[in-house]
Coordinates of C-alpha atoms and ligand atoms in Angstrom, one line a residue:
M980 CA -39.8 -2.0 20.9
T981 CA -37.3 0.2 19.6
K982 CA -33.6 -1.4 19.1
P983 CA -30.8 0.4 20.2
L984 CA -28.4 2.7 18.3
R985 CA -25.5 0.8 16.7
L986 CA -23.1 2.9 15.0
V987 CA -19.6 3.5 14.2
I988 CA -17.8 6.5 13.8
F989 CA -14.7 7.3 11.6
G990 CA -12.4 10.3 11.8
R991 CA -8.9 11.4 11.6
Q992 CA -7.1 12.1 15.0
G993 CA -7.9 15.9 15.2
A994 CA -11.3 15.6 13.7
G995 CA -13.2 16.3 16.7
K996 CA -14.5 13.0 17.0
G997 CA -13.8 12.8 20.9
T998 CA -16.5 15.8 21.2
Q999 CA -19.0 14.3 19.0
C1000 CA -19.0 10.9 20.5
D1001 CA -19.6 13.1 24.2
Q1002 CA -22.6 14.4 22.5
I1003 CA -24.0 11.3 20.6
I1004 CA -23.7 9.1 24.1
E1005 CA -25.5 12.2 26.0
R1006 CA -28.3 12.3 23.1
Y1007 CA -28.7 8.5 22.4
G1008 CA -27.8 7.1 25.9
V1009 CA -25.3 4.3 23.9
A1010 CA -22.2 2.8 25.3
H1011 CA -19.0 4.6 24.0
L1012 CA -16.7 1.3 22.8
S1013 CA -13.0 3.0 22.5
T1014 CA -10.4 0.5 21.9
G1015 CA -8.3 3.7 22.2
D1016 CA -9.6 3.9 25.7
M1017 CA -9.2 0.0 26.1
F1018 CA -6.0 -0.2 25.6
R1019 CA -4.8 2.9 27.3
A1020 CA -6.7 1.6 30.4
A1021 CA -5.0 -1.8 29.8
R1022 CA -1.5 0.0 29.9
D1023 CA -2.2 1.9 32.7
A1024 CA -3.3 -0.8 34.9
G1025 CA -0.2 -3.1 33.8
T1026 CA -2.4 -6.0 33.1
E1027 CA -1.0 -8.8 30.3
L1028 CA -2.7 -7.1 28.0
G1029 CA -1.1 -3.6 28.4
L1030 CA 1.9 -5.0 28.7
Q1031 CA 1.9 -6.2 25.1
V1032 CA -0.1 -3.0 23.6
G1033 CA 2.0 -0.1 25.2
P1034 CA 5.4 -0.2 23.1
I1035 CA 3.0 -0.8 19.9
M1036 CA 1.0 2.5 21.2
A1037 CA 4.1 4.2 22.0
A1038 CA 5.5 3.8 18.4
G1039 CA 2.5 4.6 17.0
G1040 CA 1.6 1.4 15.3
L1041 CA -1.5 -0.6 15.3
V1042 CA -2.2 -3.4 17.7
D1043 CA -2.7 -6.5 16.2
D1044 CA -6.3 -7.7 14.6
E1045 CA -7.2 -11.3 16.9
M1046 CA -6.2 -8.9 20.0
T1047 CA -8.3 -6.2 18.7
I1048 CA -11.1 -8.0 17.7
A1049 CA -11.1 -10.3 21.0
I1050 CA -11.5 -7.1 23.4
V1051 CA -14.3 -5.6 21.3
K1052 CA -16.1 -9.1 21.1
E1053 CA -16.3 -8.9 24.9
R1054 CA -17.6 -5.8 25.4
L1055 CA -20.4 -6.2 22.2
E1056 CA -21.4 -9.7 23.8
S1057 CA -21.9 -7.6 27.4
D1058 CA -25.8 -7.5 28.3
E1059 CA -25.2 -4.1 29.0
V1060 CA -24.1 -2.7 26.1
K1061 CA -26.8 -5.4 24.1
A1062 CA -29.5 -3.5 25.9
S1063 CA -27.9 0.0 25.2
G1064 CA -26.5 0.0 21.6
F1065 CA -23.1 1.1 21.5
V1066 CA -21.2 3.8 19.2
L1067 CA -17.8 2.4 18.1
D1068 CA -14.8 4.7 18.2
G1069 CA -11.1 3.4 16.5
F1070 CA -12.7 0.2 15.6
P1071 CA -12.8 -1.0 12.9
R1072 CA -9.5 0.4 11.6
T1073 CA -8.4 -2.7 9.3
A1074 CA -10.6 -4.7 6.8
D1075 CA -10.0 -7.8 8.7
Q1076 CA -11.4 -6.3 11.8
A1077 CA -14.7 -4.7 9.8
A1078 CA -15.2 -8.5 8.3
A1079 CA -14.6 -9.7 11.8
L1080 CA -17.4 -6.9 13.2
V1081 CA -20.1 -7.8 10.7
E1082 CA -19.9 -11.4 11.5
M1083 CA -20.1 -10.7 15.2
L1084 CA -23.0 -8.3 15.0
G1085 CA -25.0 -11.0 13.1
D1086 CA -28.7 -10.5 12.2
E1087 CA -28.6 -7.5 14.7
G1088 CA -26.1 -5.5 12.1
L1089 CA -25.4 -1.7 12.0
H1090 CA -27.6 1.3 11.6
G1091 CA -24.4 2.3 10.0
A1092 CA -21.2 4.6 10.1
I1093 CA -20.2 8.1 10.0
N1094 CA -17.4 9.9 8.5
L1095 CA -16.7 12.7 10.1
D1096 CA -14.9 14.6 7.6
V1097 CA -12.3 17.1 8.1
P1098 CA -9.4 17.9 5.7
L1099 CA -5.5 16.9 6.3
D1100 CA -4.2 20.1 6.3
E1101 CA -6.9 21.0 9.1
V1102 CA -6.3 18.1 11.2
T1103 CA -2.4 18.3 11.3
A1104 CA -3.0 22.3 12.0
R1105 CA -5.0 21.3 15.0
M1106 CA -3.0 18.7 16.2
K1107 CA -0.4 21.0 16.2
A1108 CA -1.8 23.5 18.0
R1109 CA -3.0 21.2 20.6
G1110 CA 1.2 20.6 21.4
R1111 CA 0.7 17.0 23.4
V1112 CA 4.4 15.5 24.1
D1113 CA 3.6 12.6 21.5
D1114 CA 2.5 14.8 19.2
T1115 CA 6.0 15.9 17.1
D1116 CA 5.3 16.8 13.2
D1117 CA 6.9 13.1 12.5
G1118 CA 4.3 11.4 15.1
I1119 CA 1.4 13.2 13.6
A1120 CA 2.6 12.9 9.8
Q1121 CA 3.0 8.9 10.9
R1122 CA -0.6 8.4 12.3
L1123 CA -2.4 10.2 9.5
A1124 CA -0.1 8.2 7.1
L1125 CA -1.3 5.0 8.7
Y1126 CA -5.3 6.3 9.0
D1127 CA -4.8 6.9 5.2
E1128 CA -3.2 3.5 4.5
Q1129 CA -5.1 1.0 6.5
T1130 CA -8.3 3.4 7.7
V1131 CA -9.4 5.0 4.4
P1132 CA -9.9 1.5 2.5
T1133 CA -12.0 0.3 5.6
I1134 CA -14.2 3.5 5.3
N1135 CA -14.5 3.0 1.7
W1136 CA -15.7 -0.5 2.2
F1137 CA -18.6 0.4 4.3
D1138 CA -19.4 3.3 1.6
E1139 CA -19.6 0.3 -1.0
H1140 CA -21.8 -1.8 1.6
G1141 CA -24.1 1.2 1.6
M1142 CA -23.6 2.0 5.3
L1143 CA -21.9 5.3 5.1
V1144 CA -22.6 8.9 5.6
N1145 CA -20.0 11.6 5.1
V1146 CA -20.5 14.2 7.9
D1147 CA -18.8 17.6 7.3
G1148 CA -16.7 18.0 10.2
L1149 CA -15.8 21.6 9.6
G1150 CA -17.9 24.7 11.4
T1151 CA -18.7 25.0 15.2
E1152 CA -19.3 22.1 17.6
S1153 CA -23.3 22.7 17.6
E1154 CA -23.3 22.6 13.9
V1155 CA -21.1 19.1 13.3
S1156 CA -23.5 18.0 16.0
D1157 CA -26.7 18.9 14.5
R1158 CA -25.6 17.2 10.8
I1159 CA -24.0 14.1 12.9
A1160 CA -27.8 13.7 14.4
K1161 CA -29.4 14.2 11.1
A1162 CA -27.5 11.9 9.7
I1163 CA -28.2 9.6 12.2
E1164 CA -31.9 9.8 12.1
S1165 CA -31.1 9.1 8.2
M1166 CA -30.4 5.6 9.2
I1167 CA -32.9 4.9 12.0
G1168 CA -35.3 5.5 9.1
D1169 CA -33.7 3.6 6.8
T1170 CA -34.0 0.7 9.3
G1171 CA -37.1 1.3 10.3
D1172 CA -35.9 0.9 13.8
A1173 CA -36.2 3.7 16.3
A1174 CA -33.8 4.6 18.9
G1175 CA -34.1 4.3 22.3
Ligands
AMP2700 P1 -6.9 5.9 19.2 O1 -6.8 6.7 20.4 O2 -8.1 5.0 19.1 O3 -5.5 6.6 18.4 O4 -6.1 5.0 19.8 C1 -4.8 4.8 20.6 C2 -3.7 3.5 19.8 O5 -4.2 2.4 20.3 C3 -3.8 3.5 18.7 O6 -2.3 4.6 18.0 C4 -3.1 2.0 18.6 O7 -2.2 2.1 18.8 C5 -4.0 1.5 19.2 N1 -5.2 1.2 18.3 C6 -6.5 1.8 18.6 N2 -7.7 1.4 18.1 C7 -7.3 0.0 17.6 C8 -7.6 -0.5 16.4 N3 -8.9 -0.9 15.8 N4 -7.2 -1.8 15.8 C9 -5.7 -1.4 16.2 N5 -4.9 -0.5 17.3 C10 -5.7 0.2 18.0

């Protein structure tokens, strides 16, 4: 019996994380656990959670750790996700979330974390070029600053615990997805598991 892949992916907005997640999902048959998607769905459905997180998201802030950890925990504990494995996207974003994740996973643990690395000036240019309504110069700068402030220390934490692989995010889509596949294969090899 082979163990399903359990992965975290990091990357600034504009790094191409969405596209690469799609490739990982297709290749490994894992569930896509994106906290941003979960919060957007709650907001659009107008649930109690959605009403709470809507204004926070609109202001470019972070939802508090307790609510965020609860929504991830519920998904991680589902039989479906246990069977398929997962790629976590947008979580953890803070040190407390990282600690909670490690506790939630227990002995199962993670195969590792990938940091899709694209330089700041390049992601800024890409976000400006796609011209979404919420992509004002100030909005872009604020979200990128928040990433450096909160998420980069979280990435460093994974690095210090020997769980991080940096992947160069510059190049064509297929060049980058080949690098990611190699990174994942190295993680699977390290833990002795094989992905499903
Ligand atoms: P994303 O699509 O990952 O950028 O997420 C969209 C928004 O959802 C973020 O700007 C935050 O307001 C919220 N959000 C998503 N993931 C998290 C998280 N792990 N912790 C706190 N807030 C989050």
